[in-house]
Structures are given as C-alpha cells and as structure tokens.
Short mmCIF file of C-alpha atoms in Angstrom, two decimals:
data_model
loop_
_atom_site.label_atom_id
_atom_site.label_comp_id
_atom_site.label_asym_id
_atom_site.label_seq_id
_atom_site.Cartn_x
_atom_site.Cartn_y
_atom_site.Cartn_z
CA MET A 6 185.80 184.38 90.37
CA THR A 7 184.07 181.18 89.52
CA SER A 8 185.10 180.14 92.90
CA GLY A 9 182.82 182.84 94.35
CA ARG A 10 180.22 182.48 92.01
CA ARG A 11 179.83 178.69 93.51
CA VAL A 12 179.60 179.73 96.80
CA LEU A 13 177.06 182.18 96.31
CA ARG A 14 175.02 179.48 94.57
CA ASN A 15 175.47 176.66 97.51
CA GLY A 16 174.64 179.74 99.94
CA LEU A 17 171.67 179.96 97.67
CA ALA A 18 170.71 176.31 97.66
CA VAL A 19 170.73 176.16 101.60
CA THR A 20 168.84 179.22 102.08
CA VAL A 21 166.18 177.24 99.57
CA VAL A 22 166.59 174.48 102.16
CA SER A 23 165.84 176.30 104.70
CA LEU A 24 163.09 177.72 103.43
CA VAL A 25 160.91 174.78 102.30
CA VAL A 26 160.73 173.40 105.81
CA VAL A 27 159.39 176.02 107.17
CA GLY A 28 156.02 174.39 106.15
CA CYS A 29 152.67 176.36 105.91
CA GLY A 30 150.45 173.40 106.28
CA THR A 31 146.82 173.39 103.88
CA ASP A 32 146.78 176.52 101.93
CA PRO A 33 143.14 177.90 103.57
CA ALA A 34 143.48 181.54 101.32
CA GLY A 35 144.11 179.25 98.33
CA LEU A 36 146.97 180.66 97.24
CA GLY A 37 148.43 177.37 96.02
CA ARG A 38 145.71 176.85 94.28
CA SER A 39 144.57 178.42 90.80
CA GLY A 40 141.27 180.39 91.11
CA ASN A 41 137.77 179.59 89.67
CA PRO A 42 137.01 180.35 86.48
CA VAL A 43 135.62 184.26 86.22
CA ALA A 44 131.71 184.56 86.50
CA PRO A 45 130.18 185.24 83.46
CA THR A 46 129.40 189.05 83.13
CA THR A 47 125.35 189.67 83.14
CA MET A 48 124.59 190.47 79.53
CA THR A 49 122.12 189.61 76.69
CA VAL A 50 123.01 186.44 74.40
CA ALA A 51 121.66 186.20 71.13
CA PRO A 52 121.09 182.97 69.80
CA SER A 53 123.28 181.44 67.95
CA THR A 54 122.27 177.86 65.43
CA THR A 55 125.49 176.41 65.86
CA GLY A 56 127.46 177.75 68.87
CA PRO A 57 127.37 176.64 72.03
CA THR A 58 124.42 177.37 74.86
CA ALA A 59 124.43 177.42 78.47
CA THR A 60 123.08 173.89 78.18
CA VAL A 61 124.25 172.41 74.79
CA ALA A 62 128.02 170.84 74.92
CA PRO A 63 130.61 172.96 72.58
CA SER A 64 130.79 171.55 68.74
CA THR A 65 133.66 169.28 68.38
CA THR A 66 136.24 171.15 67.04
CA GLY A 67 137.92 169.80 63.75
CA VAL A 68 140.76 170.55 60.75
CA VAL A 69 138.05 173.82 59.58
CA ASP A 70 138.64 173.94 55.18
CA VAL A 71 138.54 177.83 54.61
CA SER A 72 139.37 177.76 50.80
CA GLY A 73 136.90 180.22 48.95
CA THR A 74 136.35 182.18 52.19
CA GLU A 75 135.93 184.83 52.69
CA LEU A 76 137.49 185.96 56.30
CA THR A 77 137.21 189.11 57.49
CA ALA A 78 139.34 188.89 60.51
CA GLY A 79 140.63 185.14 59.78
CA LEU A 80 144.12 183.26 59.65
CA VAL A 81 144.93 182.02 56.08
CA PRO A 82 147.52 179.02 55.46
CA PHE A 83 149.89 179.12 52.99
CA THR A 84 150.04 176.16 50.91
CA GLU A 85 153.30 175.75 49.66
CA CYS A 86 157.05 177.57 50.09
CA ASP A 87 157.08 180.23 47.45
CA GLU A 88 153.49 181.48 48.35
CA LEU A 89 155.22 182.00 51.69
CA LEU A 90 158.29 183.52 50.25
CA ARG A 91 156.04 185.87 47.87
CA HIS A 92 153.64 186.87 50.90
CA LEU A 93 156.69 188.21 52.33
CA ARG A 94 158.44 190.02 49.72
CA THR A 95 155.29 191.56 48.54
CA GLU A 96 154.73 193.02 51.75
CA ALA A 97 158.29 193.97 52.55
CA THR A 98 158.94 195.35 49.46
CA GLU A 99 156.03 197.83 50.06
CA ARG A 100 157.07 198.84 53.42
CA VAL A 101 160.73 198.90 52.82
CA GLY A 102 162.73 202.16 52.69
CA PRO A 103 165.97 204.19 53.57
CA TYR A 104 166.45 202.94 56.86
CA GLY A 105 164.97 199.57 56.14
CA LEU A 106 161.70 197.86 57.57
CA GLY A 107 162.24 199.90 60.95
CA GLY A 108 159.42 198.49 62.71
CA GLY A 109 156.11 198.63 63.11
CA TRP A 110 154.46 200.00 66.01
CA PHE A 111 152.13 197.58 67.50
CA GLY A 112 151.43 198.35 71.27
CA GLY A 113 153.92 196.27 72.78
CA PRO A 114 155.38 192.57 72.62
CA VAL A 115 153.73 189.68 72.69
CA VAL A 116 152.00 189.54 75.85
CA MET A 117 151.35 186.40 77.78
CA GLU A 118 152.04 187.70 81.66
CA MET A 119 151.78 184.41 84.56
CA ALA A 120 150.04 185.08 87.53
CA THR A 121 152.35 186.27 91.04
CA MET A 122 153.73 182.84 91.94
CA ASP A 123 153.29 181.39 95.17
CA VAL A 124 156.01 179.24 96.40
CA ALA A 125 155.59 178.80 99.79
CA MET A 126 156.16 174.61 100.57
CA ALA A 127 154.77 172.17 103.24
CA ALA A 128 156.96 171.13 105.51
CA PRO A 129 157.19 167.31 105.49
CA ALA A 130 154.71 165.48 107.77
CA VAL A 131 155.14 162.33 109.62
CA GLY A 132 152.20 160.09 107.49
CA MET A 133 154.17 161.02 104.74
CA ALA A 134 153.63 157.24 103.43
CA ARG A 135 150.16 158.31 102.61
CA SER A 136 149.75 160.10 99.43
CA MET A 137 150.24 164.27 99.08
CA GLU A 138 147.43 166.38 97.74
CA GLU A 139 148.71 169.77 96.28
CA GLY A 140 146.96 172.41 97.54
CA VAL A 141 146.08 170.68 101.13
CA ASP A 142 149.58 169.13 101.83
CA TYR A 143 151.65 171.14 99.91
CA SER A 144 150.73 174.20 97.84
CA GLY A 145 151.56 174.48 93.72
CA THR A 146 152.20 177.20 90.48
CA ASN A 147 149.40 179.69 90.86
CA VAL A 148 147.63 179.02 87.68
CA GLN A 149 144.99 181.70 85.53
CA GLU A 150 142.57 177.93 84.91
CA VAL A 151 142.06 175.03 87.03
CA GLY A 152 144.41 172.09 85.64
CA ILE A 153 146.54 174.10 83.01
CA ASP A 154 150.41 173.78 84.41
CA GLU A 155 152.25 176.82 84.22
CA PRO A 156 155.46 177.08 84.24
CA ASP A 157 157.25 178.18 87.48
CA ILE A 158 160.81 178.91 89.28
CA LEU A 159 160.08 175.92 91.73
CA LYS A 160 157.58 172.83 90.95
CA THR A 161 157.31 170.18 93.82
CA ASP A 162 154.95 166.69 94.25
CA GLY A 163 155.07 167.04 97.86
CA ARG A 164 158.36 164.41 98.41
CA ARG A 165 161.08 166.75 96.17
CA ILE A 166 161.38 169.87 95.40
CA VAL A 167 162.91 170.93 92.00
CA VAL A 168 163.96 174.80 91.64
CA VAL A 169 165.85 176.73 88.61
CA GLU A 170 167.75 179.62 89.62
CA ASP A 171 169.43 181.74 86.15
CA ASP A 172 172.12 178.59 84.86
CA TYR A 173 171.36 175.98 87.69
CA LEU A 174 169.41 173.22 88.93
CA TYR A 175 168.35 172.25 92.53
CA TYR A 176 166.56 169.21 93.56
CA VAL A 177 165.73 168.99 97.00
CA ASP A 178 164.48 165.95 98.93
CA VAL A 179 161.71 166.19 101.32
CA SER A 180 160.43 162.83 101.65
CA GLY A 181 162.43 162.37 105.38
CA PRO A 182 161.59 164.51 107.84
CA ALA A 183 164.07 166.89 106.85
CA ALA A 184 164.50 168.70 103.67
CA VAL A 185 167.99 167.71 101.54
CA LEU A 186 169.60 169.15 99.00
CA THR A 187 170.74 166.18 96.61
CA GLY A 188 171.94 167.35 93.47
CA SER A 189 172.39 170.70 91.59
CA LEU A 190 173.29 170.80 87.91
CA ARG A 191 175.25 173.26 85.93
CA LEU A 192 172.98 174.58 82.79
CA GLU A 193 176.31 175.63 80.97
CA GLY A 194 175.25 178.87 78.43
CA HIS A 195 171.46 178.87 79.65
CA TRP A 196 169.55 180.85 82.65
CA SER A 197 166.07 179.50 83.22
CA ARG A 198 163.15 181.15 85.41
CA ASP A 199 161.02 178.61 83.54
CA LEU A 200 160.38 174.98 84.87
CA LEU A 201 157.83 172.04 84.36
CA LEU A 202 157.83 168.64 86.11
CA ALA A 203 156.71 165.45 84.35
CA GLY A 204 157.25 162.33 86.47
CA SER A 205 161.11 162.11 86.26
CA ARG A 206 161.85 164.17 83.88
CA ALA A 207 162.22 168.29 84.20
CA PHE A 208 161.89 170.32 81.38
CA LEU A 209 163.51 173.98 81.63
CA ILE A 210 162.29 176.55 79.10
CA ALA A 211 165.81 178.50 79.13
CA ASP A 212 167.39 181.69 77.27
CA THR A 213 170.39 180.73 75.68
CA HIS A 214 174.00 182.15 74.51
CA ILE A 215 175.59 180.59 72.17
CA PRO A 216 180.11 180.31 73.97
CA GLY A 217 182.39 182.24 71.60
CA ASP A 218 179.82 184.47 69.80
CA GLY A 219 179.46 181.53 66.99
CA ASP A 220 182.71 180.09 67.29
CA THR A 221 182.59 176.61 65.83
CA ASP A 222 186.01 175.96 67.54
CA VAL A 223 183.63 175.85 70.63
CA THR A 224 180.02 174.99 69.93
CA ALA A 225 178.49 172.37 67.85
CA PRO A 226 178.28 174.48 63.88
CA ALA A 227 174.89 173.68 63.64
CA LEU A 228 173.83 175.37 66.98
CA ALA A 229 176.65 177.80 65.97
CA ARG A 230 174.13 178.49 62.71
CA LEU A 231 171.83 179.79 64.71
CA SER A 232 173.32 182.97 66.21
CA PRO A 233 176.39 184.15 63.47
CA PRO A 234 179.28 185.84 64.37
CA GLY A 235 178.62 189.66 64.87
CA THR A 236 174.55 188.53 65.34
CA TRP A 237 172.54 188.89 68.35
CA THR A 238 169.94 186.56 67.73
CA PRO A 239 166.92 185.63 70.48
CA LEU A 240 167.52 182.04 71.04
CA THR A 241 165.25 179.57 73.59
CA SER A 242 165.95 176.27 74.46
CA VAL A 243 163.69 173.69 75.72
CA ILE A 244 166.17 170.70 77.91
CA GLU A 245 165.05 167.96 79.43
CA VAL A 246 166.98 167.03 82.35
CA ASP A 247 166.42 163.38 83.31
CA LEU A 248 165.82 163.68 87.44
CA SER A 249 165.90 159.64 88.14
CA ASP A 250 168.73 159.77 90.25
CA PRO A 251 168.74 162.80 92.13
CA ALA A 252 172.25 162.36 93.21
CA ASN A 253 173.17 162.57 89.18
CA LEU A 254 170.94 164.93 87.51
CA ARG A 255 171.73 164.79 83.60
CA ILE A 256 170.54 166.75 80.71
CA VAL A 257 169.62 164.29 77.93
CA GLY A 258 168.14 166.39 75.50
CA VAL A 259 168.11 170.44 74.33
CA LEU A 260 165.89 172.13 71.71
CA THR A 261 167.14 175.94 71.05
CA VAL A 262 165.30 177.54 68.36
CA GLN A 263 165.26 181.30 66.83
CA GLY A 264 162.78 183.19 68.95
CA ARG A 265 162.49 184.96 72.27
CA HIS A 266 160.34 182.63 74.73
CA VAL A 267 156.70 184.53 75.37
CA SER A 268 155.27 181.59 78.01
CA SER A 269 154.31 178.09 78.04
CA ARG A 270 150.77 175.88 79.14
CA VAL A 271 150.55 172.44 79.30
CA VAL A 272 147.27 171.32 78.23
CA GLY A 273 146.86 167.48 77.06
CA GLY A 274 150.55 165.97 78.97
CA ALA A 275 152.03 168.17 76.16
CA ALA A 276 153.07 172.09 76.58
CA ARG A 277 152.41 174.62 74.34
CA VAL A 278 155.40 176.41 74.17
CA VAL A 279 154.80 179.73 72.24
CA VAL A 280 157.94 181.27 71.26
CA VAL A 281 158.17 184.54 69.07
CA SER A 282 160.95 184.80 66.33
CA THR A 283 161.90 188.54 64.21
CA PRO A 284 163.90 188.26 60.95
CA SER A 285 167.36 190.47 62.27
CA GLU A 286 170.12 189.67 59.72
CA LEU A 287 168.61 191.48 56.54
CA PRO A 288 171.76 193.68 55.12
CA PHE A 289 169.85 196.94 54.90
CA VAL A 290 171.87 200.07 54.56
CA TYR A 291 170.97 203.52 56.52
CA PRO A 292 171.44 206.42 54.84
CA ALA A 293 174.18 209.03 56.73
CA SER A 294 172.25 212.30 55.82
CA PRO A 295 169.03 212.54 53.64
CA THR A 296 170.41 212.97 50.33
CA GLY A 297 171.33 209.16 50.35
CA GLU A 298 167.91 208.14 51.13
CA GLU A 299 166.86 207.51 48.03
CA ARG A 300 169.84 205.27 47.01
CA ALA A 301 169.51 203.29 50.18
CA GLU A 302 165.92 203.14 49.47
CA ARG A 303 166.54 201.05 45.92
CA PHE A 304 169.44 199.20 47.43
CA ASN A 305 167.16 198.08 50.38
CA ARG A 306 164.20 197.39 47.95
CA GLU A 307 166.87 194.60 45.61
CA VAL A 308 167.70 193.08 48.92
CA VAL A 309 164.59 192.11 49.96
CA ALA A 310 164.05 190.83 45.98
CA GLU A 311 166.99 188.55 46.77
CA THR A 312 165.56 187.06 50.42
CA VAL A 313 164.89 183.58 50.77
CA LEU A 314 162.98 181.66 53.10
CA ALA A 315 165.79 181.39 55.65
CA ASP A 316 166.26 184.97 56.09
CA TRP A 317 162.61 185.50 57.36
CA MET A 318 161.60 182.22 59.44
CA PRO A 319 163.26 180.52 62.70
CA ASP A 320 165.26 177.75 62.65
CA PHE A 321 166.03 174.60 65.26
CA VAL A 322 168.43 172.32 66.42
CA LEU A 323 167.94 169.53 68.56
CA GLU A 324 170.99 167.68 70.29
CA SER A 325 170.62 164.88 72.57
CA ALA A 326 173.45 164.13 74.55
CA GLY A 327 175.54 166.97 72.88
CA THR A 328 175.11 165.22 69.25
CA THR A 329 173.08 167.12 66.95
CA VAL A 330 170.35 164.64 65.76
CA ALA A 331 168.26 167.20 63.79
CA GLU A 332 167.78 170.84 62.67
CA GLY A 333 166.05 173.21 60.25
CA SER A 334 163.28 175.73 59.74
CA LEU A 335 161.32 175.05 62.96
CA ASN A 336 157.64 175.10 60.59
CA ALA A 337 156.48 173.71 57.75
CA CYS A 338 155.87 176.22 55.61
CA THR A 339 151.89 174.83 55.61
CA ASP A 340 151.88 175.03 59.20
CA VAL A 341 152.36 178.64 58.82
CA SER A 342 149.04 181.47 58.78
CA HIS A 343 148.84 185.01 58.00
CA PRO A 344 146.15 187.54 59.81
CA VAL A 345 143.86 188.92 56.72
CA ASP A 346 145.16 192.35 57.52
CA PHE A 347 148.80 192.39 57.76
CA ALA A 348 150.36 191.93 61.18
CA GLY A 349 153.94 192.52 60.91
CA PHE A 350 156.84 190.30 59.86
CA SER A 351 157.74 188.22 63.37
CA THR A 352 156.93 185.17 63.66
CA LEU A 353 154.19 183.72 66.51
CA SER A 354 155.22 179.80 66.86
CA VAL A 355 153.49 177.29 68.95
CA LEU A 356 155.34 174.10 70.01
CA THR A 357 153.82 171.19 71.26
CA VAL A 358 156.36 169.49 73.52
CA PRO A 359 155.17 166.14 75.09
CA LEU A 360 156.35 165.78 78.54
CA TYR A 361 156.48 162.18 78.96
CA GLU A 362 158.17 161.21 75.87
CA PRO A 363 162.09 161.84 75.19
CA LEU A 364 162.44 165.39 73.39
CA ALA A 365 162.46 165.73 69.87
CA ALA A 366 161.35 167.99 67.12
CA PRO A 367 157.95 169.53 68.00
CA ALA A 368 155.43 169.98 65.97
CA THR A 369 154.16 173.80 65.17
CA THR A 370 151.81 175.87 64.37
CA ALA A 371 152.71 179.64 63.37
CA VAL A 372 151.38 182.77 62.91
CA LEU A 373 152.61 185.89 60.75
CA ALA A 374 151.98 188.36 63.74
CA GLU A 375 154.07 191.12 65.61
CA GLY A 376 152.23 192.05 68.45
CA THR A 377 149.36 189.16 70.28
CA THR A 378 148.22 187.84 73.29
CA VAL A 379 148.24 183.96 74.11
CA TYR A 380 145.41 182.31 76.05
CA ALA A 381 145.07 178.84 76.50
CA GLY A 382 142.27 177.28 77.73
CA HIS A 383 141.24 173.29 78.46
CA GLU A 384 140.49 172.59 74.76
CA ASN A 385 141.59 175.93 73.02
CA LEU A 386 144.18 177.85 72.52
CA TYR A 387 143.63 181.78 71.58
CA VAL A 388 145.81 183.90 69.72
CA THR A 389 145.34 187.70 69.40
CA THR A 390 146.75 189.89 66.30
CA ASN A 391 146.20 193.25 65.42
CA ALA A 392 146.66 195.73 61.78
CA TRP A 393 150.45 196.70 61.60
CA VAL A 394 150.59 200.49 61.68
CA ASP A 395 153.46 201.93 59.52
CA PRO A 396 155.89 204.16 61.36
CA GLU A 397 155.53 207.10 59.37
CA GLU A 398 151.72 207.34 59.90
CA MET A 399 152.26 207.87 63.81
CA GLU A 400 153.82 210.77 62.69
CA ASP A 401 150.55 211.95 61.04
CA GLU A 402 147.98 212.79 63.84
CA SER A 403 144.18 212.55 61.36
CA ARG A 404 145.58 209.03 60.83
CA MET A 405 146.07 208.01 64.32
CA ARG A 406 143.05 209.41 65.44
CA TRP A 407 141.69 207.58 62.15
CA TRP A 408 143.66 204.25 63.74
CA ASN A 409 142.02 205.00 67.10
CA ASP A 410 138.72 205.61 66.39
CA ASN A 411 138.69 201.77 64.47
CA TRP A 412 140.83 199.56 66.49
CA ASP A 413 140.00 196.19 66.28
CA THR A 414 141.57 193.06 67.91
CA ALA A 415 141.24 189.42 65.82
CA VAL A 416 141.27 187.08 67.80
CA HIS A 417 142.03 182.95 66.70
CA GLN A 418 141.27 179.83 67.97
CA PHE A 419 143.80 176.57 67.91
CA ASP A 420 142.10 173.22 69.44
CA VAL A 421 145.04 172.21 71.30
CA THR A 422 142.96 168.70 72.59
CA GLU A 423 144.82 166.12 70.94
CA PRO A 424 148.65 166.12 72.40
CA THR A 425 150.85 166.39 69.82
CA ALA A 426 149.84 169.36 67.78
CA ALA A 427 147.66 172.42 67.62
CA THR A 428 145.39 172.72 64.97
CA TYR A 429 143.35 176.64 63.26
CA THR A 430 139.69 176.17 64.07
CA ALA A 431 137.92 179.78 63.59
CA SER A 432 138.51 183.34 63.80
CA GLY A 433 136.57 186.62 65.08
CA GLU A 434 136.86 190.11 65.99
CA VAL A 435 136.71 192.75 69.03
CA PRO A 436 136.49 196.54 69.12
CA GLY A 437 139.37 198.05 71.00
CA HIS A 438 142.15 196.15 72.67
CA LEU A 439 143.01 193.89 75.27
CA LEU A 440 145.56 194.83 78.41
CA ASN A 441 146.84 190.92 78.78
CA GLN A 442 146.14 187.56 78.92
CA PHE A 443 143.95 187.89 81.53
CA SER A 444 141.49 189.65 79.33
CA LEU A 445 140.44 186.65 78.23
CA SER A 446 138.33 183.68 79.46
CA GLU A 447 136.92 180.46 78.17
CA HIS A 448 133.64 179.55 80.16
CA ASP A 449 130.54 176.22 78.90
CA GLY A 450 132.40 176.80 75.38
CA TYR A 451 132.08 180.62 75.20
CA LEU A 452 134.97 183.05 74.88
CA ARG A 453 134.31 186.63 76.82
CA VAL A 454 136.79 189.19 75.90
CA ALA A 455 137.89 192.45 77.92
CA THR A 456 138.53 195.24 75.59
CA THR A 457 138.87 199.05 76.20
CA THR A 458 137.98 200.90 72.84
CA GLY A 459 140.55 202.63 71.02
CA GLY A 460 144.10 201.77 70.13
CA PRO A 461 146.44 201.09 73.16
CA TRP A 462 149.17 203.78 72.67
CA ARG A 463 147.61 206.63 74.61
CA PHE A 464 144.92 207.22 77.00
CA ASP A 465 141.72 208.29 75.21
CA GLU A 466 138.98 209.82 78.19
CA ASP A 467 136.39 208.89 76.12
CA ALA A 468 137.67 205.17 75.39
CA GLU A 469 134.85 202.51 77.18
CA SER A 470 135.71 199.29 78.68
CA MET A 471 133.11 196.45 77.69
CA VAL A 472 133.29 192.52 77.64
CA THR A 473 131.84 191.05 74.22
CA VAL A 474 131.31 186.78 74.19
CA LEU A 475 132.65 184.86 71.33
CA ALA A 476 131.14 181.50 70.63
CA ARG A 477 132.47 179.80 67.51
CA ASN A 478 130.17 179.15 64.33
CA ASP A 479 131.97 176.84 62.07
CA ALA A 480 135.48 178.79 61.07
CA THR A 481 134.21 182.26 62.54
CA LEU A 482 133.74 183.33 66.01
CA GLU A 483 130.53 184.88 66.21
CA ILE A 484 129.64 188.06 68.62
CA VAL A 485 126.96 186.52 70.59
CA GLY A 486 126.74 188.67 73.51
CA GLN A 487 128.11 192.23 74.84
CA SER A 488 128.45 194.15 77.61
CA GLY A 489 129.58 197.45 78.18
#
C-alpha cells in the first residue's frame, strides 16, 4: 500500500513538472497579481478631529491604555492569570447546563477565506540571467491586498517552484531550459495546502495528527500531551523546511499548537498565523433522560468550579531536530483580551512568525471569541466578533427577532507594523453582519466595512446592505461615514 501511494505521488510530481513548463508568459489579465483596493464608495464623511483624512496620513499607532475607559465594543485585556480564570469560570457558570456548555450559535466558524488562486507559471526563457519580475515573467499568488503575501499550494520566484500537496513537499528547478524535479520531502503526520516562501526557507502550515493516538511510545511525551489518548483535539503546525540544498530538503523546526488554522498573511517579513482553539476536554456528563437533568447540571457546575487555566487555554510544543526545545501555554495571560459583549469560550490567537529567522516560540495576541472575520492591511490587522447567543434563545422566536433587529458586529484593530508582535489599538461597532474577509477594506487610514442588517442565520427580505467607514480616534474606531 505504501509503494502504491508513492507511485501516485511520483505521478503527481511528474504532472507538476509537465504543467509548469507550459508557460503563460506575461499575464495580461492580471490574474497572477493582486487586485487594486476597492475604490472608495461615494458617501458623506463627517469630519474627525483626530482621525485620518484623505490628505493627512493616519496617526501613528501605539499601545493604548484602556484602563478607566468604558468601551461599548472594545476588547478588555486581562492583567493577570487569576483574573482570566475567574472570568472563564464566571461566564461558564452562567451558561453551563445538564448537557455542558453546548456551544453558542454564532453564524459559522471563523472566516478568513482565501481568494481563488492562480497557479499558472511562466516557462523558463533563454534570458534567465536577468532578474525575474512577478506578474511579468511568472505569476504569483492572488492576494486581497497588494504587497501582502498569502499562503498557497505553490510558490515560485521564477527560478524554482515549491509545491505542497497533502503530506509531500516538492522542489522543481526551472532555472534552465526544462523544469527538473530536484527533491521531495515526506511530511510525516502532517497534511498541508498552505505554503509560504522566504529565501532559502519554506514555511508550511499544516493539520497535524499525532501517531498512535497520543501513544508516548511512538511520539514525544510533550507532543502527546497536546492530544491525550481518547480525545480529539485539532492541531496546527508551522513547519520550517531548509531549501538550501534542493536535493536534500529537511525539516529544521516544527511549532505545533492546539487549534484549527484559519489562515495567514505576511506583513513586514512576518507571518501572522491565525488559529482558533476550543476547549474540548472538560469532563461534563450528559443525562440519559430528562429526569436526570438537574443532577447532571449540578455535576457540571462543579466541573466548571474546579477548572484550571490549562482546561481553557491552548498549549504549544516547539521541536528542533526532533527534540522538544520549548512547550507551554500558547498565550501569556496578559496577552489575552475579551470583548465587552461575551463572545464565547474559544480562543482566537494571532501568532507572529518572523520568516527570516529560525522558528521560535511565537509572540501572540489572543481574543476570547467564537465567530469572527479576520482581515489584514499593510499596517493593521482587524478581528470582528459577535455577541454569544445562548442555544436556548434560538428556540424562542421573540428573542430571535430581537437579536435579528439588534445584531451588531464589533471590529477590533491591531497594529502589525512591528515584525515581532501584534498590538491591540482600538475597537468600533457596525450594524449587521459581515459575509467574509472581503467585506473589509482599508484605504488611506479608513476601514470600509460592508454589512447586511440583521443576523447571519436567516434570510430577511427587509434586510438592507450598507458600507460603513471607520476611522481611529484614540482607542475607538468611530463611524465617519455610511452609505446604504
């Protein structure tokens, strides 16, 4: 079975080599380039004394002290671990029932959708000694914003093509008159379709499975603790591969975290990797019949009261040359914030991974939130959150009508100009719900947000679409214009 699989893989590799030599030359349609930012919508924009204008550059962002400030749609940072644990226990105690926490309905998973990717590669030309230009000599990844790279299954600089497909990485040399498959690498226990290229390094973002269901006889004990036997915990790995010797590709570092990869963007030489982690190991009981609900709820309340931070927060393991070099909680307590309106028990973590340095334990910024959209501009990263809707309320038609009439989306801004961290700066609120990341666009310091009124759970013939423009004023993203 293994040999048959390898034949299939080799066949795939031959297909890759065959396809890449069928060049497209220049890309007159611009499919290999990112599109231009969306043109500003015609609307009335109110003056702002401290926000940016069309002729004045945005004010320099920095760390915002929100202590003593009442935020209606902001993020509140935790000052210590005890405070974080108290918050989680308190919110869980209010919501736990005979069937556990059950999960709130929030309109779907985190959305950071990728644009359709164009993987057509230009054929090597006779004049290969000259410098290659992306979009002219070869096509690159379609991106939402010019200059902000996104993961792809295939990356090239015009002289080499690197392809990831499930659990294999391929290196194709296209510097000569014909494409040559130079090397390949098996990604044991990893499956990826997300690749970033940085000089002589490739960074793969992969779903990870621990061999033996956490059996410490076949995997490192530290890594096994991320997915204990008898549990299912989504794991995401950032894998650093040395490409300096194409015939001998090798993994030099692996960062594995508890959680599901949403997507990533490269800003200022650092990848911002977004991961969502949901607590899945709380030992709740479930009644066999309605007569046991009261007893089950009492037991589940005791479970919540006895939880520790490790029950709620994601962990990580960093390996180098197969040896664990660091492990622990992914987020420092003081790097975690929560929305003013409760948004769930999941943790959305933004990992900062410098691409031109050896893989290390990442700097992180985290938000306690379930459903969000994530968008990255050149200077800022935005995360949206929505209030938690209790599952019981979904059975109450009057309450669902109230939610539909009052549904808002909070928008949180993080400064990503520093390549070592993302810093929370401001928050605002817009009416209605977003469709996906393409509902957000930043231009000249203004954030434009396209929304539809009402909640995201059902079609409303009376719903209206609108574009709201936000500009930063200290710790607030203020509405300075609206059209719809």
